[in-house]
CSV table of C-alpha atoms in Angstrom, one decimal:
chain,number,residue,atom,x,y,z
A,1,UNK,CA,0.0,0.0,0.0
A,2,UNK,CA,1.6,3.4,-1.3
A,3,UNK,CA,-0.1,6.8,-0.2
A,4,UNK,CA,-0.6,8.8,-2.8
A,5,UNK,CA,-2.9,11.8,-1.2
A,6,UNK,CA,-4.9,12.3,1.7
A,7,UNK,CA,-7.9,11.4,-0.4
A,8,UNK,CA,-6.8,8.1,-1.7
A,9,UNK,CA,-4.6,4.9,-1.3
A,10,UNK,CA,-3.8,1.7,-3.5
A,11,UNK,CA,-3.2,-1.4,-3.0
A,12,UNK,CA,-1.5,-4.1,-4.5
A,13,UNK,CA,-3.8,-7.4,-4.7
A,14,UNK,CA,-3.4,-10.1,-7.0
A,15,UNK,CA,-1.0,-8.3,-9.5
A,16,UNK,CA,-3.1,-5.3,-9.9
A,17,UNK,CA,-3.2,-1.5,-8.0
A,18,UNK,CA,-6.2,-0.7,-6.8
A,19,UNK,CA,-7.3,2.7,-5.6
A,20,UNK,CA,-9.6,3.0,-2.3
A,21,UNK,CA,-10.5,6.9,-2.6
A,22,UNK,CA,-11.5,7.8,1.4
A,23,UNK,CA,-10.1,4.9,2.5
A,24,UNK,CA,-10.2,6.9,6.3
A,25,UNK,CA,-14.4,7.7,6.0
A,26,UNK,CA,-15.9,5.5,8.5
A,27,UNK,CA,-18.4,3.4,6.6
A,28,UNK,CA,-19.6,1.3,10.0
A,29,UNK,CA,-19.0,3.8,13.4
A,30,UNK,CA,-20.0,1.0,15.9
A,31,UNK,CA,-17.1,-1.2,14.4
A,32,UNK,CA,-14.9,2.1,13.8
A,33,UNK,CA,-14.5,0.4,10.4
A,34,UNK,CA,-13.6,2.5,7.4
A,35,UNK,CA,-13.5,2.4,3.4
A,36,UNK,CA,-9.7,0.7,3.5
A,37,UNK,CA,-10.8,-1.9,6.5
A,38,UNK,CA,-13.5,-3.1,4.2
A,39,UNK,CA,-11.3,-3.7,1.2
A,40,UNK,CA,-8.3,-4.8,2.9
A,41,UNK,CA,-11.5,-7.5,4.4
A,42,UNK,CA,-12.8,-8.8,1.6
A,43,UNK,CA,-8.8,-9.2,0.2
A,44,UNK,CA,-8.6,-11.6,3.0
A,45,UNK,CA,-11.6,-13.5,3.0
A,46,UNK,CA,-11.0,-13.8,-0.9
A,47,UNK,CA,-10.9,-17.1,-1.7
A,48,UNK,CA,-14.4,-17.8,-0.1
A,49,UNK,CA,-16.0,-14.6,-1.8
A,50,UNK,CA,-15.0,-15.5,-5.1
A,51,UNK,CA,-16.3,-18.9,-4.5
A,52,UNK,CA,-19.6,-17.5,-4.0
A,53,UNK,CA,-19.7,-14.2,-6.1
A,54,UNK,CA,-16.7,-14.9,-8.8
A,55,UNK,CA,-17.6,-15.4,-12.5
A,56,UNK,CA,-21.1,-14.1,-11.7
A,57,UNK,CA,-22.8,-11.1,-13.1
A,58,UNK,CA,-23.4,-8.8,-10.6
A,59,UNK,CA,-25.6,-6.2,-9.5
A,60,UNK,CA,-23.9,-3.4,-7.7
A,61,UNK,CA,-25.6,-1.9,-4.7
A,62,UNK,CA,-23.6,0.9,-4.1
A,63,UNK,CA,-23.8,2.5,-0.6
A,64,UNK,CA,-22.3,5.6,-1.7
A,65,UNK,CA,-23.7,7.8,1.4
A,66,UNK,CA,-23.3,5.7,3.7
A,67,UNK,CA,-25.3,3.5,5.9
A,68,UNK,CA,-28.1,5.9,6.7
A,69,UNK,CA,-29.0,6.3,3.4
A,70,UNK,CA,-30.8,4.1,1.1
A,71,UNK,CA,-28.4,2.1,-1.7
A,72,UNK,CA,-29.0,2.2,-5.5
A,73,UNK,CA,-29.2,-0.2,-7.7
A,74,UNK,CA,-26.4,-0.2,-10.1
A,75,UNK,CA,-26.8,-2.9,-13.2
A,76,UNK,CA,-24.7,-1.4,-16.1
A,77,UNK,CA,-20.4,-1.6,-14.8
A,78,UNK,CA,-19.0,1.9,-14.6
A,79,UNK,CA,-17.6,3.4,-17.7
A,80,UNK,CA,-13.9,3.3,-16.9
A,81,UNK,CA,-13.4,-0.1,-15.1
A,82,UNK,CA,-10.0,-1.9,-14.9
A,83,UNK,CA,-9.1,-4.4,-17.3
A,84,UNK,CA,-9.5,-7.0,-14.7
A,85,UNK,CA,-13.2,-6.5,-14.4
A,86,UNK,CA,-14.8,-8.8,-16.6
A,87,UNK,CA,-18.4,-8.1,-18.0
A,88,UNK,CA,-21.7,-10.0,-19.6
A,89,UNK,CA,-24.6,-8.8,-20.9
A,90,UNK,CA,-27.9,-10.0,-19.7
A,91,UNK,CA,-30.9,-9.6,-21.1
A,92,UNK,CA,-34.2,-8.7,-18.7
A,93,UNK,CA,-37.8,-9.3,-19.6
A,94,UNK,CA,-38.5,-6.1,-19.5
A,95,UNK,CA,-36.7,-6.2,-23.1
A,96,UNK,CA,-33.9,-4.1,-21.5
A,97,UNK,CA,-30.4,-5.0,-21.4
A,98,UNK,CA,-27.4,-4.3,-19.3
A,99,UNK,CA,-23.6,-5.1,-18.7
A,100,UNK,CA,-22.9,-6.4,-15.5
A,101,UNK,CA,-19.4,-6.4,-13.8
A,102,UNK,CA,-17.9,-10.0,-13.4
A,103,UNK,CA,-15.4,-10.5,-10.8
A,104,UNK,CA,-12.9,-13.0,-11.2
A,105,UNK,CA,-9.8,-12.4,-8.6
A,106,UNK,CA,-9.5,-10.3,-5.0
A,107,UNK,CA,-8.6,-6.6,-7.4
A,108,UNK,CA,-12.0,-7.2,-8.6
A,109,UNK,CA,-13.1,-7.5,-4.9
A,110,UNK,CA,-11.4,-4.6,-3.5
A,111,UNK,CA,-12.9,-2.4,-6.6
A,112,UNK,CA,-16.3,-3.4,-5.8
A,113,UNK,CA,-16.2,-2.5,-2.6
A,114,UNK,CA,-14.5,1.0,-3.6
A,115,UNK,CA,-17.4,1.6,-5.2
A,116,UNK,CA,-19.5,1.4,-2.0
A,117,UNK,CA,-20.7,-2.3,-2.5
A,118,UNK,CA,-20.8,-3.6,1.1
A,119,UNK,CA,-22.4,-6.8,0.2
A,120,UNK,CA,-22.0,-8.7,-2.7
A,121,UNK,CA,-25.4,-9.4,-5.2
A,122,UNK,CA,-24.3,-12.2,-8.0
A,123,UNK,CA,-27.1,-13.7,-10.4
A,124,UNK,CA,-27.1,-17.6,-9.9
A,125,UNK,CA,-25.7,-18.1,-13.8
A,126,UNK,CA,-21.8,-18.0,-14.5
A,127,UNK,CA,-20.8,-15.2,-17.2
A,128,UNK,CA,-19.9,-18.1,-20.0
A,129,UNK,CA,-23.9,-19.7,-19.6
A,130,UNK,CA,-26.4,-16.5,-18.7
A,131,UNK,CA,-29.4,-19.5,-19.8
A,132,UNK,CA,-28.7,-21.8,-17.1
A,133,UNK,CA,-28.3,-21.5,-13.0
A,134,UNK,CA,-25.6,-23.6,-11.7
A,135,UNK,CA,-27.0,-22.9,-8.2
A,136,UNK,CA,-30.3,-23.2,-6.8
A,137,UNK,CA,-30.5,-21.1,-3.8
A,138,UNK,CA,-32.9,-21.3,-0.5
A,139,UNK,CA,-34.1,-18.2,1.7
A,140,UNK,CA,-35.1,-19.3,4.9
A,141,UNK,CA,-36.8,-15.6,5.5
A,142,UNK,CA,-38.6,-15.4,9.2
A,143,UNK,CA,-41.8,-13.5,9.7
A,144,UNK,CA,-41.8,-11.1,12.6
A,145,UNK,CA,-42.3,-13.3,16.0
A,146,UNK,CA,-39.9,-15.8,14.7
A,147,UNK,CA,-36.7,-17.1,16.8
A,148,UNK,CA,-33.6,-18.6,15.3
A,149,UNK,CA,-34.7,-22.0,16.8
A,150,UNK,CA,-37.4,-22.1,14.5
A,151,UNK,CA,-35.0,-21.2,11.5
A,152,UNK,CA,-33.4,-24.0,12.4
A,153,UNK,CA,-35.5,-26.5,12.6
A,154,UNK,CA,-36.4,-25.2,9.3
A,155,UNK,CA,-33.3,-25.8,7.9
A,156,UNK,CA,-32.8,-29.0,8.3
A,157,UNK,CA,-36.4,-30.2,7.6
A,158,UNK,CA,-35.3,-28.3,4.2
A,159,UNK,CA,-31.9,-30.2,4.6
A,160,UNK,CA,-33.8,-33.5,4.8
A,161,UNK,CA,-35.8,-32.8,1.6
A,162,UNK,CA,-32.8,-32.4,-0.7
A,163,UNK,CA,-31.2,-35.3,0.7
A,164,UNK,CA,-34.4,-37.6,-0.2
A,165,UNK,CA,-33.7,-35.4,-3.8
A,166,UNK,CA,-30.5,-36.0,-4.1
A,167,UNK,CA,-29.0,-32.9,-3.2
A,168,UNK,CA,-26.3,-31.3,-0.9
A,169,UNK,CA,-27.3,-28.2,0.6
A,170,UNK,CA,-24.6,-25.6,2.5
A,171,UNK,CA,-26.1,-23.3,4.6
A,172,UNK,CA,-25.1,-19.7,5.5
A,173,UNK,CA,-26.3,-17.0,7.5
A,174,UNK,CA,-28.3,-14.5,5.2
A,175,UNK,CA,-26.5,-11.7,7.5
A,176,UNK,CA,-30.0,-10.1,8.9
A,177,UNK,CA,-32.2,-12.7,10.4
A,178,UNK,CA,-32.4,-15.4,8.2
A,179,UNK,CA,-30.6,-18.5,7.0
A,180,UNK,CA,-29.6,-19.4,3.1
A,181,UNK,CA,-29.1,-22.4,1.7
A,182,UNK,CA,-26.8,-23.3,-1.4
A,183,UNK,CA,-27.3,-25.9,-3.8
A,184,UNK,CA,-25.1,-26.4,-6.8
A,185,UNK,CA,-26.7,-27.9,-9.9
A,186,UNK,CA,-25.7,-29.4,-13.2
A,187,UNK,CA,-26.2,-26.2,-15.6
A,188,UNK,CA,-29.0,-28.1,-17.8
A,189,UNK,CA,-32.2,-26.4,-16.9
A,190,UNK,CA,-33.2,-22.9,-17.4
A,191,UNK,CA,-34.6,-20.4,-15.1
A,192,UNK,CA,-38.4,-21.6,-15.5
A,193,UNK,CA,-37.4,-25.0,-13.8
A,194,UNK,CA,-35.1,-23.8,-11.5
A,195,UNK,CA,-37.5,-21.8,-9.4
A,196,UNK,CA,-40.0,-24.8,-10.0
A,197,UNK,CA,-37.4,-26.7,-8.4
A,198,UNK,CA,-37.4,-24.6,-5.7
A,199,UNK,CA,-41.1,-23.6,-5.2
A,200,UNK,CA,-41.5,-27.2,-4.9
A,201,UNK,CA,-38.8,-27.7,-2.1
A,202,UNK,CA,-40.6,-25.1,-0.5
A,203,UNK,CA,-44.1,-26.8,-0.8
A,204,UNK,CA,-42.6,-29.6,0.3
A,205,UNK,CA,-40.6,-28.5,3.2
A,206,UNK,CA,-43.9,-26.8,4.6
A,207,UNK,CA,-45.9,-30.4,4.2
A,208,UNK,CA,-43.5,-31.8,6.8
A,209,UNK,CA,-43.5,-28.6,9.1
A,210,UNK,CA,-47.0,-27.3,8.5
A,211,UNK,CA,-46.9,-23.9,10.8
A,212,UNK,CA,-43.2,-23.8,11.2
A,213,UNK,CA,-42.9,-23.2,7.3
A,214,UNK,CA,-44.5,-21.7,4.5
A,215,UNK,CA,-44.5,-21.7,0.9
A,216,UNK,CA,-47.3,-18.9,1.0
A,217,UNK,CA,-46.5,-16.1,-1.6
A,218,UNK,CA,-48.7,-13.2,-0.1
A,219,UNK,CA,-47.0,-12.1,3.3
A,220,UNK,CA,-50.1,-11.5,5.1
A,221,UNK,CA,-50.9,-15.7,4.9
A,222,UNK,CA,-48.0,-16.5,6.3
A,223,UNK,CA,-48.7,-16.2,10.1
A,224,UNK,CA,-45.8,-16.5,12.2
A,225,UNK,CA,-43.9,-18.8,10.2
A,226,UNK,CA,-40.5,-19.1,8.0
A,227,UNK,CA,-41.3,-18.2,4.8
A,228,UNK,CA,-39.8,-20.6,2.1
A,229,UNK,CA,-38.4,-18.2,-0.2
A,230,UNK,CA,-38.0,-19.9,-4.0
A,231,UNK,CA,-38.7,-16.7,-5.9
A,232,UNK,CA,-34.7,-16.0,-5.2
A,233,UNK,CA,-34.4,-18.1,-8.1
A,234,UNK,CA,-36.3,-16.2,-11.1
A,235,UNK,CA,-34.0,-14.6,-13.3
A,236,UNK,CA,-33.7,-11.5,-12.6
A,237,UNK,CA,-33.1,-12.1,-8.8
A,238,UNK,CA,-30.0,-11.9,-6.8
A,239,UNK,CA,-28.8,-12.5,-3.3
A,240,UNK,CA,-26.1,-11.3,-0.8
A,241,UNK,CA,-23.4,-14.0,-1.5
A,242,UNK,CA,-21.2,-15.5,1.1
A,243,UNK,CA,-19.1,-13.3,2.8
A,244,UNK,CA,-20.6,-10.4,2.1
A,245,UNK,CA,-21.0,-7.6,4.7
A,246,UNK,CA,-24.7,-6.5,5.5
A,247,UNK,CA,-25.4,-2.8,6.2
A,248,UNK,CA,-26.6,-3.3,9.9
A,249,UNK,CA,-24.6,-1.2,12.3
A,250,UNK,CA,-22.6,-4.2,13.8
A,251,UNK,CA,-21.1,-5.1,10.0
A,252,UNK,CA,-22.5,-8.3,10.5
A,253,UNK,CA,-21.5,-11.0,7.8
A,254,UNK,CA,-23.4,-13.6,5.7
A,255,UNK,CA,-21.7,-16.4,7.1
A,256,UNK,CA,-20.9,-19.9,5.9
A,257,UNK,CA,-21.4,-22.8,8.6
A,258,UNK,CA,-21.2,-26.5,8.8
A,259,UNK,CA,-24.7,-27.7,9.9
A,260,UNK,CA,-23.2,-28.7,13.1
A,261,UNK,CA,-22.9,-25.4,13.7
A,262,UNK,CA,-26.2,-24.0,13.2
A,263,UNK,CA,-28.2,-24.8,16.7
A,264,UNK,CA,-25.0,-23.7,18.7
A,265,UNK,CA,-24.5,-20.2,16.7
A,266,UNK,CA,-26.4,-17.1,15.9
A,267,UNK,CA,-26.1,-14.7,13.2
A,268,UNK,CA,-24.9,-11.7,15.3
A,269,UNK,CA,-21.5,-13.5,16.6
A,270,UNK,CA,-20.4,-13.2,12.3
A,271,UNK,CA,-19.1,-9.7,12.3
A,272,UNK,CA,-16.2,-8.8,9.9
A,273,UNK,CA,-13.5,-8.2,13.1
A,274,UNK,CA,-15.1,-12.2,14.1
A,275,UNK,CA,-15.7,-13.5,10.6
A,276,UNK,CA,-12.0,-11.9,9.8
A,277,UNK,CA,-10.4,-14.4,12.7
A,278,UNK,CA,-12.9,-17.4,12.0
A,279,UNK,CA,-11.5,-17.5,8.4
A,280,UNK,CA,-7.5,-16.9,9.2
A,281,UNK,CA,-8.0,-19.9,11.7
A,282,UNK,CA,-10.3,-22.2,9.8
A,283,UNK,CA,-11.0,-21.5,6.0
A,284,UNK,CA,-14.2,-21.5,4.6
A,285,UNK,CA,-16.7,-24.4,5.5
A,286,UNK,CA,-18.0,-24.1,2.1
A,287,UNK,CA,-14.4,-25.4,0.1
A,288,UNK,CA,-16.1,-28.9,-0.9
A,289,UNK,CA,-19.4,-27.0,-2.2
A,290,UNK,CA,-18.2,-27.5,-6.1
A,291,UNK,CA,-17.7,-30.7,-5.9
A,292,UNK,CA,-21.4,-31.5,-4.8
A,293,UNK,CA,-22.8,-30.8,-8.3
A,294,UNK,CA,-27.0,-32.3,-8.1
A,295,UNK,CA,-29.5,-32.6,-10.6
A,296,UNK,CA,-33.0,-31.1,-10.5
A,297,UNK,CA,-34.5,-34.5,-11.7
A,298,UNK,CA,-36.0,-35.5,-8.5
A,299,UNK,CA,-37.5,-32.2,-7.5
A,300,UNK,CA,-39.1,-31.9,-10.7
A,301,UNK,CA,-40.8,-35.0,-10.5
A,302,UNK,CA,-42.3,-34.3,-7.2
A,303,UNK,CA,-43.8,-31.3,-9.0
A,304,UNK,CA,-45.0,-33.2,-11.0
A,305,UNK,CA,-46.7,-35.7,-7.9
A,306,UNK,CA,-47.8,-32.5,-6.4
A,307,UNK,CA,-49.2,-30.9,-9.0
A,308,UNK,CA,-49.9,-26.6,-9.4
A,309,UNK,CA,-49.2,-24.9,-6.6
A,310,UNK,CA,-52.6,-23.0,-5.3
A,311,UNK,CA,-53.0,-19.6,-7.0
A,312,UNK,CA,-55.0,-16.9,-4.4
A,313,UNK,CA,-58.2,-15.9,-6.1
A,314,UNK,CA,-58.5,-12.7,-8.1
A,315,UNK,CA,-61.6,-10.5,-7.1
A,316,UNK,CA,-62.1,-7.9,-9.5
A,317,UNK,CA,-61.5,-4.6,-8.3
A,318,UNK,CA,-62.1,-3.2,-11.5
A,319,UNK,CA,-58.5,-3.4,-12.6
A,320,UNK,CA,-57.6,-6.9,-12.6
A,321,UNK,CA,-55.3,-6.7,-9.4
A,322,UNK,CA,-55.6,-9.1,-6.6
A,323,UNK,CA,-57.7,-8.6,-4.0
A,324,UNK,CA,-56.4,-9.6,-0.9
A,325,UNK,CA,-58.1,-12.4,1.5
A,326,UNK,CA,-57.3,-10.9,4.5
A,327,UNK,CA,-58.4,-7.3,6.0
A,328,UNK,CA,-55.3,-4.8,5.0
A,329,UNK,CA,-55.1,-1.4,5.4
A,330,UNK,CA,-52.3,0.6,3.7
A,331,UNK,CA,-50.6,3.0,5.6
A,332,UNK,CA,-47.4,4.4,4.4
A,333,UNK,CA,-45.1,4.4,1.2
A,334,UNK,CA,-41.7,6.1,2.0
A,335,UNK,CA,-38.2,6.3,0.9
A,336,UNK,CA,-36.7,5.0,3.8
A,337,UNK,CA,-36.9,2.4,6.2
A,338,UNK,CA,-36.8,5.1,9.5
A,339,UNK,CA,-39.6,6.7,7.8
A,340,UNK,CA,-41.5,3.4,7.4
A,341,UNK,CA,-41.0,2.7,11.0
A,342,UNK,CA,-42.0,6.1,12.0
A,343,UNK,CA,-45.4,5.9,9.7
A,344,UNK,CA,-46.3,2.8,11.6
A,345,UNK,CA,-45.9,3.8,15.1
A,346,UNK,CA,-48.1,6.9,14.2
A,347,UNK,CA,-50.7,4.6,13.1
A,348,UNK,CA,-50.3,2.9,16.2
A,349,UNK,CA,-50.3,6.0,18.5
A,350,UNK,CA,-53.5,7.0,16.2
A,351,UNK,CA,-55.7,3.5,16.7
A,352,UNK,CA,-54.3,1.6,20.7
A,353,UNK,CA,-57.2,-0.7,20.6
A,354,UNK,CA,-56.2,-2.0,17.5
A,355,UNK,CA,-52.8,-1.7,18.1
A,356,UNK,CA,-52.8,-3.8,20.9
A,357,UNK,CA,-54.5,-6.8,19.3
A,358,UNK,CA,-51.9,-7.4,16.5
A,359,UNK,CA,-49.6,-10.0,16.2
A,360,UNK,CA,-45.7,-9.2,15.0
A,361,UNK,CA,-46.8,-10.4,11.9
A,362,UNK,CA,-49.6,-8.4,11.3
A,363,UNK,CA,-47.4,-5.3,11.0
A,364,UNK,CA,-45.9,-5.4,7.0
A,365,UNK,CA,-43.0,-3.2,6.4
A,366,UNK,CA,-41.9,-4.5,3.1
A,367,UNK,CA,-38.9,-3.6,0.9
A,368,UNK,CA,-39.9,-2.4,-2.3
A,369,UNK,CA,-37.6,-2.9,-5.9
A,370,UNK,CA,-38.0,0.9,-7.4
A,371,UNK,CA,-36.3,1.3,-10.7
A,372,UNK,CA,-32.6,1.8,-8.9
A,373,UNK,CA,-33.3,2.0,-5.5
A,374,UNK,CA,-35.3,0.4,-2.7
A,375,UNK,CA,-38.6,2.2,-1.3
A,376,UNK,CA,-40.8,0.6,1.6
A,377,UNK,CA,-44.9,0.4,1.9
A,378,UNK,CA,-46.2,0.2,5.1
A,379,UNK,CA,-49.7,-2.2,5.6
A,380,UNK,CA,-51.7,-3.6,8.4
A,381,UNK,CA,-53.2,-6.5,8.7
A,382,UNK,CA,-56.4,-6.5,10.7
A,383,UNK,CA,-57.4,-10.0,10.8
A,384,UNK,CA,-56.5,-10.3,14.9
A,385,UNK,CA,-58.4,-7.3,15.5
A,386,UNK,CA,-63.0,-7.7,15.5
A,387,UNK,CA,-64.2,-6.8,12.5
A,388,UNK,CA,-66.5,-4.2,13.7
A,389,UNK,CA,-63.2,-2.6,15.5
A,390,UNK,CA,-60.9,-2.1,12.3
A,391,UNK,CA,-59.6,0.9,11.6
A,392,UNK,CA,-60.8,1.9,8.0
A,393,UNK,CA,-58.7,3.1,5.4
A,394,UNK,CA,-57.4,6.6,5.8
A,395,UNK,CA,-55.3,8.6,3.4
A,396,UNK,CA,-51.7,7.6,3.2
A,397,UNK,CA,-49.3,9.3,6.2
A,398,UNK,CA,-46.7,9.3,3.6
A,399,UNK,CA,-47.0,8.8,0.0
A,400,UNK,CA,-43.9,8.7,-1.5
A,401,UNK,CA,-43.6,7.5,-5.5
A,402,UNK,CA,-40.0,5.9,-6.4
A,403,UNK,CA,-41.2,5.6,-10.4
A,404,UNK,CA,-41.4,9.6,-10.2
A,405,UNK,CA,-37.7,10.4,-11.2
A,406,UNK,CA,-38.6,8.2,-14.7
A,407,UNK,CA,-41.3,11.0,-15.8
């Protein structure tokens, strides 16, 4: 590492100088960790990374004002990139285009995270086959309410299902409060199959733990239960790889584990300082994870045994949209997730009575794809509360449109 200003350093990794501009600003202030702690991290936790993220396509979600500010979603690489970023173009239904940054080597790793890219978001494809996933992945993703021992038994109820299908799963904290699961497959099917494969791992897993886990689509059904997330797998979809560092204020770290090692750990011990001195001393429990290549066959012919997954009815509502089965009020759409939170407690403050007769997970604050960045809505769900008690729809306490910059 050579100085070269007060505004930037560089350093050498894998053959190639890479600049860190700020490498003092302090990205995480409850760690004390800055720009240059962060690339000098993912430089030594490498050869994991890359076995997750390398010779991907990646989205880039740049956290370029830090962690109190929303990310935006960056598909197309920077004009300007070093030689040893790789790129492929995908192609999105929407008829768009884009090329993506592949990252082959730990340069490509410390650039990223120059860029503001605290985690990692690869597509499931390598950059020679865009067509065909070479990894079905599984998002154990708990409702509010939920423990981690309930994860857990999740997991390996999900664990048991690919083993009767002939496949190896590796699991990994997601870095919030959930649990993923890895599977590499042969590259042979396309995306339609691949998330039919996983929809019906998730139907399945929530057959032998009815009320622990869910393959319910619509949040509000889902009770306080581990949703069974297979819509990771449609194509345009992405996920926090392994070692990537999640913007929570403790820099916690998606973190691969051994499955002994699931019931005695929980996701806030994998912090980059902790993560940093679990890898120096024991590698990455994921090493043997290529050589566990599965086939979709088996999962496809339980779909097949299962049959359609039930669609929720459609009332009209005079525009073709789904009509909900349960009582929802609306009450916020915001920018932020502060702001979400803050719109919810004034509804609360606003309506006790009703307040105090929900369930954690009645109370919806979801994450919302905009066309580059996130936004969050804000709903209620009133089915604990008596019908002639429910609040009624009342104007929006924030109404904020993320499609408005596009006019």
């Amino acid at each position: 590492m050579n100085p070269s200003s007060k505004s930037e350093t560089f350093l050498e990794v894998a053959g190639h100088e890479v600049r860190i501009s700020s490498p003092d600003k302090v990205v995480f202030p409850e760690p004390g960790l800055t720009k240059l702690d962060l690339a000098r991290y993912y430089v030594s936790v490498a050869d994991g990374a890359l076995r997750g993220a390398g010779g991907r396509p990646m989205v880039l979600k740049r956290f370029v004002k830090g962690l109190s500010q929303e990310p935006f979603f960056q598909k197309r690489v920077p004009d300007g990139h070093p030689a040893f970023i790789d790129t492929a173009t995908l192609h999105y239904a929407s008829g768009t285009s884009a090329e993506e940054a592949v990252v082959r080597d730990a340069a490509g790793l410390a650039w990223v995270s120059n860029l503001g890219c605290l985690d990692l978001n690869p597509h499931a494809v390598r950059a020679e086959d865009l067509d065909h996933p070479d990894e079905l992945r599984v998002d154990l993703d708990p409702m509010p309410g939920v423990d981690w021992s309930q994860i857990v038994d999740v997991a390996f109820i999900a664990r048991e299902v690919l083993e009767d299908h002939g496949l190896v799963g590796w699991p990994k904290t997601s870095g919030s409060r959930g649990l993923h699961i890895l599977i590499r497959i042969a590259p042979k099917w396309d995306f339609a199959d691949v998330r039919l494969a996983a929809e019906t791992l998730a139907r399945e897993v929530e057959n032998r733990a009815p009320g622990l886990a869910t393959a319910r689509w619509w949040k509000e059904e889902r009770g306080e239960s581990v949703f069974v997330d297979f819509n990771q797998n449609a194509k345009d979809r992405t996920v926090a790889s392994a070692y990537s560092v999640r913007p929570l204020p403790d820099a916690r770290v998606s973190t691969p584990l051994d499955w002994e090692e699931i019931r005695s750990r929980l996701p806030e011990e994998f912090t980059v300082p902790s993560v940093l001195r679990r890898f120096a001393e024991r590698g990455d429990p994921h090493d043997g994870i290529d050589d566990t290549v599965g086939s979709l066959d088996g999962l496809l012919a339980l779909a097949g045994r299962l049959g359609p997954a039930e669609k929720p009815p459609r009332a009209g509502d005079g525009a073709g949209r789904r009509v909900s089965r349960m009582p929802l009020i609306e009450v916020a759409r915001t920018k932020t997730k502060p702001e979400a939170q803050d719109a919810l407690d004034q509804w609360k403050a606003a309506h006790p009575e009703a307040a105090a007769l929900l369930h954690p997970a009645d109370e919806l604050v979801d994450g919302m794809r905009g066309s580059s960045s996130q936004w969050y809505r804000v709903r209620i769900n009133l089915q604990h509360v008596p019908e002639a008690d429910r609040p009624a729809q009342g104007e929006l306490l924030a109404d904020y449109d993320p499609w408005s910059r596009r006019a």
